[in-house]
Short mmCIF file of C-alpha atoms and ligand atoms in Angstrom, two decimals:
data_model
loop_
_atom_site.label_atom_id
_atom_site.label_comp_id
_atom_site.label_asym_id
_atom_site.label_seq_id
_atom_site.Cartn_x
_atom_site.Cartn_y
_atom_site.Cartn_z
CA MET C 1 10.39 15.62 19.14
CA THR C 2 6.74 15.24 20.12
CA ARG C 3 6.04 13.01 23.10
CA ILE C 4 2.45 12.60 24.32
CA GLU C 5 1.08 10.14 26.87
CA ASN C 6 -2.35 8.50 26.63
CA TYR C 7 -2.64 9.73 23.04
CA ASP C 8 -5.71 9.45 20.79
CA LEU C 9 -4.73 7.73 17.51
CA SER C 10 -7.86 8.66 15.50
CA ALA C 11 -5.89 11.04 13.29
CA HIS C 12 -3.19 8.40 12.73
CA ASN C 13 -5.29 5.64 11.21
CA THR C 14 -7.28 6.16 8.04
CA PHE C 15 -9.98 3.73 9.29
CA ARG C 16 -10.52 6.37 12.01
CA MET C 17 -10.72 3.91 14.88
CA LYS C 18 -10.93 5.77 18.18
CA VAL C 19 -8.15 4.10 20.13
CA LYS C 20 -5.38 5.34 22.39
CA CYS C 21 -1.77 4.39 22.96
CA ALA C 22 0.14 4.71 26.23
CA LEU C 23 2.81 6.90 24.59
CA TYR C 24 3.14 8.54 21.17
CA ILE C 25 6.52 9.77 19.94
CA GLU C 26 7.09 11.65 16.71
CA TYR C 27 10.73 12.31 15.80
CA SER C 28 12.07 14.60 13.11
CA SER C 29 15.60 13.29 12.67
CA VAL C 30 17.38 9.95 12.78
CA ALA C 31 19.54 11.34 15.61
CA GLU C 32 16.39 11.93 17.70
CA LEU C 33 15.32 8.35 17.07
CA GLN C 34 18.76 7.01 18.00
CA ALA C 35 18.68 8.96 21.25
CA LEU C 36 15.63 6.98 22.45
CA SER C 37 16.15 4.10 24.84
CA ILE C 38 13.65 1.61 23.46
CA ALA C 39 13.79 -0.70 26.50
CA ASP C 40 12.67 2.18 28.74
CA LEU C 41 9.53 2.96 26.74
CA PRO C 42 6.10 1.46 27.49
CA GLN C 43 6.02 -1.92 25.71
CA PRO C 44 5.37 -3.13 23.12
CA VAL C 45 6.79 -0.56 20.72
CA MET C 46 5.36 -0.24 17.23
CA HIS C 47 6.23 2.07 14.37
CA ILE C 48 3.48 3.48 12.17
CA GLY C 49 3.40 5.39 8.90
CA ALA C 50 0.20 7.18 7.92
CA GLY C 51 -1.84 4.32 9.42
CA SER C 52 -3.43 3.66 6.05
CA ASN C 53 -3.10 -0.10 6.23
CA LEU C 54 -3.92 -0.65 9.90
CA LEU C 55 -6.98 -1.74 11.81
CA PHE C 56 -6.60 -0.93 15.51
CA THR C 57 -8.88 -3.40 17.27
CA LYS C 58 -8.29 -2.02 20.78
CA ASP C 59 -6.24 0.50 22.73
CA PHE C 60 -2.52 -0.05 22.24
CA PRO C 61 -0.80 -0.61 25.61
CA GLY C 62 2.69 0.46 24.46
CA THR C 63 4.53 3.13 22.48
CA VAL C 64 3.72 4.24 18.94
CA LEU C 65 6.62 5.77 17.01
CA HIS C 66 6.14 7.96 13.95
CA SER C 67 8.74 9.49 11.63
CA LYS C 68 8.67 13.09 10.50
CA VAL C 69 11.94 12.67 8.61
CA ASP C 70 10.83 14.33 5.43
CA PHE C 71 13.67 15.18 3.07
CA VAL C 72 13.72 14.50 -0.68
CA LYS C 73 17.20 14.69 -2.26
CA PHE C 74 18.64 13.95 -5.66
CA VAL C 75 21.71 11.74 -5.24
CA ASP C 76 22.72 11.09 -8.81
CA MET C 77 21.39 12.85 -11.90
CA GLY C 78 22.57 10.42 -14.57
CA LEU C 79 21.76 10.79 -18.24
CA ASP C 80 18.99 8.21 -17.99
CA GLU C 81 18.95 7.00 -14.44
CA VAL C 82 18.24 9.31 -11.51
CA LEU C 83 18.72 8.29 -7.89
CA MET C 84 16.72 9.97 -5.15
CA THR C 85 16.91 9.47 -1.41
CA VAL C 86 13.68 10.12 0.45
CA GLY C 87 12.97 10.27 4.19
CA ALA C 88 10.65 7.59 5.61
CA GLY C 89 8.18 10.21 6.82
CA VAL C 90 7.54 11.76 3.40
CA VAL C 91 3.97 11.30 2.15
CA PHE C 92 4.41 8.74 -0.63
CA ASP C 93 2.20 10.61 -3.08
CA ASP C 94 4.16 13.84 -2.55
CA PHE C 95 7.25 11.93 -3.68
CA VAL C 96 5.36 10.54 -6.72
CA ALA C 97 4.10 14.04 -7.59
CA ARG C 98 7.68 15.36 -7.45
CA THR C 99 9.05 12.61 -9.75
CA CYS C 100 6.29 13.32 -12.29
CA LYS C 101 6.95 17.05 -12.12
CA GLU C 102 10.60 16.33 -12.89
CA GLY C 103 9.54 14.18 -15.88
CA LEU C 104 10.93 10.99 -14.33
CA TRP C 105 9.38 7.59 -15.06
CA GLY C 106 8.82 4.78 -12.60
CA ALA C 107 6.56 5.98 -9.80
CA GLU C 108 3.59 7.38 -11.77
CA ASN C 109 1.44 4.21 -11.58
CA LEU C 110 1.67 4.39 -7.79
CA SER C 111 -0.05 7.79 -7.72
CA LEU C 112 -2.52 8.55 -4.93
CA ILE C 113 -1.72 5.46 -2.84
CA PRO C 114 -2.15 6.65 0.74
CA GLY C 115 0.74 6.24 3.15
CA GLU C 116 4.33 7.27 3.76
CA VAL C 117 7.61 6.26 2.14
CA GLY C 118 8.91 4.08 5.01
CA ALA C 119 5.74 2.00 5.21
CA ALA C 120 5.59 1.77 1.40
CA ALA C 121 8.99 0.02 1.45
CA VAL C 122 7.90 -2.36 4.22
CA GLN C 123 4.57 -3.19 2.60
CA ASN C 124 5.76 -3.29 -1.03
CA ILE C 125 2.74 -1.24 -2.08
CA GLY C 126 1.57 -1.76 -5.62
CA ALA C 127 -0.96 -0.67 -8.20
CA TYR C 128 -1.59 -0.84 -11.94
CA GLY C 129 1.13 -3.34 -12.73
CA VAL C 130 3.90 -1.68 -10.68
CA GLU C 131 5.19 -2.51 -7.20
CA VAL C 132 7.33 -0.09 -5.26
CA LYS C 133 10.18 -2.65 -5.26
CA ASP C 134 10.46 -1.97 -9.02
CA ILE C 135 11.83 1.51 -8.27
CA ILE C 136 13.64 0.81 -4.99
CA ALA C 137 17.44 0.57 -5.16
CA GLY C 138 17.98 0.28 -1.41
CA VAL C 139 16.39 0.70 1.99
CA VAL C 140 18.20 2.45 4.85
CA CYS C 141 17.24 1.21 8.32
CA LEU C 142 18.20 1.42 11.95
CA ASP C 143 18.57 -1.99 13.57
CA THR C 144 16.74 -1.61 16.89
CA ARG C 145 19.01 -4.24 18.51
CA ASP C 146 22.01 -1.94 18.54
CA TRP C 147 20.87 1.23 16.74
CA THR C 148 23.34 0.65 13.90
CA LYS C 149 22.55 1.94 10.44
CA THR C 150 21.93 -0.96 8.05
CA VAL C 151 21.47 -0.59 4.31
CA PHE C 152 19.68 -3.32 2.36
CA LYS C 153 19.85 -3.56 -1.40
CA MET C 154 16.43 -4.14 -2.97
CA GLN C 155 17.37 -7.80 -3.63
CA GLU C 156 18.02 -8.31 0.08
CA CYS C 157 14.57 -7.10 1.15
CA GLY C 158 12.73 -10.37 0.36
CA TYR C 159 10.03 -8.60 -1.62
CA GLY C 160 6.87 -10.44 -2.68
CA TYR C 161 3.23 -9.45 -3.25
CA ARG C 162 2.55 -6.94 -0.41
CA ASP C 163 5.37 -8.63 1.47
CA SER C 164 8.98 -8.10 2.58
CA MET C 165 11.44 -9.47 5.12
CA PHE C 166 10.72 -6.37 7.24
CA LYS C 167 7.22 -7.75 7.86
CA HIS C 168 8.66 -11.07 9.03
CA GLN C 169 11.16 -9.53 11.45
CA LYS C 170 8.56 -7.30 13.04
CA GLY C 171 9.98 -4.40 14.96
CA ARG C 172 13.62 -5.19 14.31
CA TYR C 173 14.29 -2.65 11.57
CA ILE C 174 13.02 0.91 11.39
CA VAL C 175 13.19 2.31 7.86
CA THR C 176 14.72 5.79 7.98
CA SER C 177 15.01 6.51 4.25
CA VAL C 178 14.62 4.84 0.86
CA LEU C 179 16.85 5.10 -2.21
CA PHE C 180 14.76 5.20 -5.38
CA ARG C 181 15.90 4.65 -8.95
CA LEU C 182 13.85 6.56 -11.56
CA THR C 183 14.55 7.04 -15.23
CA ARG C 184 14.24 9.77 -17.83
CA LYS C 185 13.89 7.08 -20.46
CA TYR C 186 10.37 6.79 -21.90
CA SER C 187 8.95 3.75 -20.13
CA PRO C 188 5.22 3.96 -19.39
CA LYS C 189 3.43 0.85 -18.13
CA LEU C 190 -0.08 1.03 -19.49
CA ASP C 191 -1.18 -2.57 -19.77
CA TYR C 192 -2.90 -3.03 -16.45
CA GLY C 193 -6.69 -2.82 -16.46
CA GLY C 194 -7.96 0.47 -17.75
CA VAL C 195 -4.86 2.68 -17.80
CA ARG C 196 -4.48 2.81 -21.58
CA LYS C 197 -8.24 3.26 -21.99
CA ALA C 198 -8.29 6.11 -19.50
CA LEU C 199 -5.53 7.88 -21.45
CA GLU C 200 -7.45 7.37 -24.69
CA ALA C 201 -10.64 8.68 -23.09
CA ALA C 202 -8.80 11.74 -21.80
CA GLY C 203 -7.70 12.41 -25.36
CA THR C 204 -4.07 12.14 -24.31
CA ALA C 205 -3.57 9.58 -27.06
CA SER C 206 -5.80 7.67 -29.43
CA SER C 207 -5.88 3.91 -29.85
CA ALA C 208 -4.98 4.34 -33.51
CA ALA C 209 -2.06 6.59 -32.63
CA SER C 210 1.32 5.64 -33.86
CA ASP C 211 4.04 4.84 -31.40
CA THR C 212 5.47 8.32 -31.87
CA VAL C 213 2.24 9.91 -30.63
CA TRP C 214 2.24 7.62 -27.61
CA GLN C 215 5.82 8.74 -27.12
CA SER C 216 4.62 12.25 -26.37
CA LEU C 217 3.12 10.85 -23.17
CA THR C 218 4.54 12.23 -19.96
CA PRO C 219 4.72 10.69 -16.48
CA GLN C 220 2.37 13.50 -15.42
CA ALA C 221 -0.27 12.44 -18.00
CA VAL C 222 -0.12 8.85 -16.73
CA ARG C 223 -0.33 10.11 -13.14
CA ASP C 224 -3.44 12.14 -14.02
CA ALA C 225 -5.07 9.10 -15.64
CA ILE C 226 -4.32 6.88 -12.64
CA ILE C 227 -5.65 9.52 -10.25
CA GLY C 228 -8.85 9.59 -12.32
CA ILE C 229 -9.25 5.80 -12.13
CA ARG C 230 -8.58 5.66 -8.39
CA ARG C 231 -11.01 8.50 -7.64
CA GLN C 232 -13.77 6.61 -9.46
CA LYS C 233 -13.21 3.32 -7.65
CA LEU C 234 -11.71 3.96 -4.25
CA PRO C 235 -13.00 6.00 -1.33
CA ASP C 236 -11.13 9.22 -0.58
CA PRO C 237 -9.68 8.82 2.93
CA ALA C 238 -10.57 12.50 3.49
CA ASP C 239 -14.29 11.69 3.07
CA VAL C 240 -14.72 8.23 4.54
CA GLY C 241 -12.52 6.04 6.70
CA SER C 242 -11.01 2.88 5.21
CA ALA C 243 -7.67 1.14 4.87
CA GLY C 244 -7.76 0.56 1.10
CA SER C 245 -7.94 -3.05 -0.04
CA PHE C 246 -8.98 -5.05 3.00
CA PHE C 247 -8.03 -8.47 1.56
CA LYS C 248 -5.18 -9.76 -0.58
CA ASN C 249 -6.04 -11.23 -3.95
CA PRO C 250 -5.82 -15.00 -3.44
CA VAL C 251 -3.51 -17.19 -5.51
CA VAL C 252 -4.80 -20.72 -6.11
CA PRO C 253 -3.53 -23.82 -7.93
CA ARG C 254 -4.73 -24.17 -11.53
CA GLU C 255 -7.02 -27.12 -10.65
CA VAL C 256 -8.85 -25.05 -8.04
CA PHE C 257 -9.37 -22.25 -10.54
CA ASP C 258 -10.58 -24.69 -13.20
CA SER C 259 -13.17 -26.20 -10.89
CA ILE C 260 -14.45 -22.74 -9.89
CA ALA C 261 -14.58 -21.64 -13.54
CA ALA C 262 -16.50 -24.81 -14.46
CA LYS C 263 -19.22 -23.82 -11.98
CA GLU C 264 -19.19 -20.03 -12.25
CA GLY C 265 -18.48 -19.40 -15.92
CA ASP C 266 -16.33 -16.39 -16.70
CA VAL C 267 -14.00 -15.77 -13.74
CA PRO C 268 -11.54 -12.85 -14.04
CA HIS C 269 -8.02 -14.06 -13.32
CA TYR C 270 -4.32 -13.62 -13.97
CA VAL C 271 -2.09 -16.65 -14.60
CA LEU C 272 1.21 -16.26 -12.74
CA GLU C 273 4.62 -17.42 -13.95
CA ASP C 274 4.50 -20.68 -11.96
CA GLY C 275 1.11 -21.58 -13.46
CA SER C 276 -0.90 -20.73 -10.34
CA VAL C 277 -3.81 -18.33 -10.74
CA LYS C 278 -4.60 -15.03 -9.00
CA ILE C 279 -8.31 -14.32 -8.66
CA PRO C 280 -9.50 -10.81 -7.71
CA ALA C 281 -10.88 -10.94 -4.18
CA ALA C 282 -13.22 -8.11 -5.26
CA TRP C 283 -14.87 -10.48 -7.71
CA LEU C 284 -15.27 -13.29 -5.15
CA ILE C 285 -16.79 -10.87 -2.62
CA ASP C 286 -19.01 -9.21 -5.22
CA ARG C 287 -20.25 -12.64 -6.41
CA CYS C 288 -21.29 -13.44 -2.84
CA GLY C 289 -23.51 -10.34 -2.89
CA PHE C 290 -21.62 -8.28 -0.35
CA LYS C 291 -21.63 -4.88 -2.06
CA GLY C 292 -23.10 -2.43 0.43
CA ALA C 293 -23.44 -5.12 3.15
CA SER C 294 -22.90 -3.76 6.64
CA GLU C 295 -22.32 -4.59 10.29
CA GLY C 296 -22.94 -1.66 12.62
CA GLY C 297 -21.09 1.30 11.13
CA ALA C 298 -18.83 -0.78 8.87
CA GLN C 299 -19.80 -1.34 5.24
CA VAL C 300 -18.52 -3.08 2.11
CA TYR C 301 -17.81 -0.25 -0.34
CA GLU C 302 -20.29 -0.24 -3.23
CA LYS C 303 -17.82 0.67 -5.97
CA GLN C 304 -15.02 -1.68 -4.89
CA PRO C 305 -16.06 -4.53 -2.61
CA LEU C 306 -12.44 -5.23 -1.69
CA VAL C 307 -12.65 -2.17 0.55
CA ILE C 308 -14.41 -2.01 3.91
CA VAL C 309 -15.34 1.53 4.94
CA ASN C 310 -16.16 3.19 8.25
CA ALA C 311 -19.43 4.41 6.70
CA SER C 312 -20.92 5.96 9.82
CA GLY C 313 -17.63 7.46 10.97
CA GLU C 314 -18.42 5.75 14.27
CA ALA C 315 -17.75 2.12 13.33
CA ALA C 316 -16.21 0.04 16.09
CA ALA C 317 -13.39 -2.37 15.28
CA ALA C 318 -15.81 -5.14 16.32
CA ASP C 319 -18.14 -4.13 13.45
CA VAL C 320 -15.27 -4.35 10.95
CA LEU C 321 -14.19 -7.72 12.35
CA LYS C 322 -17.74 -9.10 12.14
CA LEU C 323 -18.01 -8.02 8.52
CA GLU C 324 -14.55 -9.41 7.76
CA ASN C 325 -15.46 -12.79 9.29
CA ARG C 326 -18.78 -12.94 7.43
CA ILE C 327 -16.99 -12.29 4.13
CA ILE C 328 -14.27 -14.87 4.82
CA ALA C 329 -16.81 -17.54 5.84
CA THR C 330 -19.12 -16.88 2.88
CA VAL C 331 -16.32 -16.84 0.28
CA GLN C 332 -14.87 -19.99 1.88
CA GLY C 333 -18.26 -21.71 1.78
CA ARG C 334 -18.96 -20.86 -1.84
CA PHE C 335 -15.52 -21.11 -3.44
CA GLY C 336 -13.38 -23.06 -0.96
CA ILE C 337 -10.91 -20.14 -0.91
CA THR C 338 -9.75 -18.57 2.35
CA LEU C 339 -9.26 -14.82 1.97
CA ASN C 340 -6.40 -13.28 3.94
CA PRO C 341 -6.61 -9.71 5.14
CA GLU C 342 -4.14 -7.28 3.62
CA VAL C 343 -4.82 -4.80 6.40
CA GLU C 344 -2.68 -5.35 9.48
CA HIS C 345 -4.72 -5.95 12.66
CA VAL C 346 -3.26 -4.41 15.81
N1 EPU O 401 -14.30 -6.51 -9.47
C1 EPU O 401 -15.57 -7.00 -9.32
N2 EPU O 401 -16.51 -6.17 -8.78
C2 EPU O 401 -16.24 -4.88 -8.44
C3 EPU O 401 -14.94 -4.39 -8.58
C4 EPU O 401 -13.96 -5.23 -9.11
O1 EPU O 401 -15.87 -8.13 -9.65
O2 EPU O 401 -17.14 -4.20 -7.99
C5 EPU O 401 -13.26 -7.38 -10.04
C6 EPU O 401 -13.09 -7.10 -11.52
O3 EPU O 401 -12.97 -8.33 -12.19
C7 EPU O 401 -11.79 -6.35 -11.57
C8 EPU O 401 -11.05 -7.03 -10.46
O4 EPU O 401 -12.03 -7.18 -9.43
O5 EPU O 401 -11.16 -6.53 -12.80
C9 EPU O 401 -9.82 -6.33 -9.96
O6 EPU O 401 -10.09 -5.01 -9.62
P1 EPU O 401 -8.92 -3.91 -9.68
O7 EPU O 401 -7.94 -4.25 -10.69
O8 EPU O 401 -9.56 -2.58 -9.68
O9 EPU O 401 -8.19 -3.97 -8.33
P2 EPU O 401 -7.89 -5.12 -7.30
O10 EPU O 401 -7.24 -6.31 -7.81
O11 EPU O 401 -9.19 -5.32 -6.62
C10 EPU O 401 -5.48 -4.31 -6.61
C11 EPU O 401 -4.80 -3.77 -5.38
C12 EPU O 401 -5.11 -2.30 -5.17
C13 EPU O 401 -4.66 -1.54 -6.42
C14 EPU O 401 -5.40 -2.13 -7.64
C15 EPU O 401 -4.96 -1.50 -8.92
C16 EPU O 401 -4.63 -5.66 -3.85
C17 EPU O 401 -5.11 -6.29 -2.60
N3 EPU O 401 -5.23 -4.54 -4.22
O12 EPU O 401 -6.87 -4.29 -6.34
O13 EPU O 401 -4.37 -1.86 -4.07
O14 EPU O 401 -4.93 -0.17 -6.29
O15 EPU O 401 -5.14 -3.54 -7.73
O16 EPU O 401 -3.71 -1.99 -9.25
O17 EPU O 401 -3.70 -6.18 -4.48
C18 EPU O 401 -4.42 -1.49 -1.72
O18 EPU O 401 -3.49 -2.29 -1.63
O19 EPU O 401 -4.92 -0.93 -0.69
C19 EPU O 401 -5.00 -1.20 -3.02
C20 EPU O 401 -6.03 -0.38 -3.17
#
């Protein structure tokens, strides 16, 4: 177990905010975690993953916990279905890479999303028409009230768009591992913006191809296409600090969408099952002219205005917050829609 006081968290948040916590603890087994006496640690106590969805706005006065529980095990190798249990500290994309290497379907559209497995299950990460809940069978947690092991079936996790019951009971449950259900059965999901086109462009399949040709597709080929799309649009956390999408895509009643469309013309949108309409926040922000806009060292990413980057490498949280508030106020003023951050502010 690593235990460091007055610890610099720059390497633990992809926005690269230079903040410190009073105590940092990294554990490598569930037993090590259970041996901690939470009440005796500097308060408050928070648990982080890779810090890829966090904006630290100031030094953290308490304890930051981080899991290094990093096993990947096959539990059940069925004919079609395969169950895998994965430690919360495993890098999510390493898990995705492994499933694709094994020829298993289900995780490939989630390729290259930064972060770790535990946080992925809390956040219900998603991309290209798939959310992680679609491949989760269960989530294994420790209940911090009495350190008992608690297993939630996927249906008990209260999953919604970038949401789960774990986010609403902050700090109560620590995810220790996740049970994933993958399949050998051919089941690519190619209908979300650009995936099919990227595969066609890569020559993996042609648009005129018969279903049998498409059936030669592998999870690895889809993973490669998704990686290509993400590299074009999203900043590489290794090059420039960011926390991915900064805002959630807003969902508005049909009437609100209709009145915006009447004024603005062609508005990209997705109609949801209940008739409400999801509008890409990237489009709203782009339309307000924010691409490349900056405050101090923080900047709206040119290629995907949903992302705020630490362009200078020296951006202060105050710069990011100023830019965030300018975007919210401008979008509110023009469209009457209040954007909500997706990134968690600490
Ligand atoms: N758009 C613009 N201008 C731009 C870029 C995009 O107007 O410069 C509009 C376009 O209409 C485009 C639309 O925004 O069709 C949506 O863009 P895209 O599908 O690329 O992604 P998104 O809706 O902005 C969501 C997730 C991403 C995920 C992608 C792909 C959220 C908050 N974000 O973004 O997740 O990778 O879809 O599925 O739901 C993340 O959560 O950190 C993240 C990156």
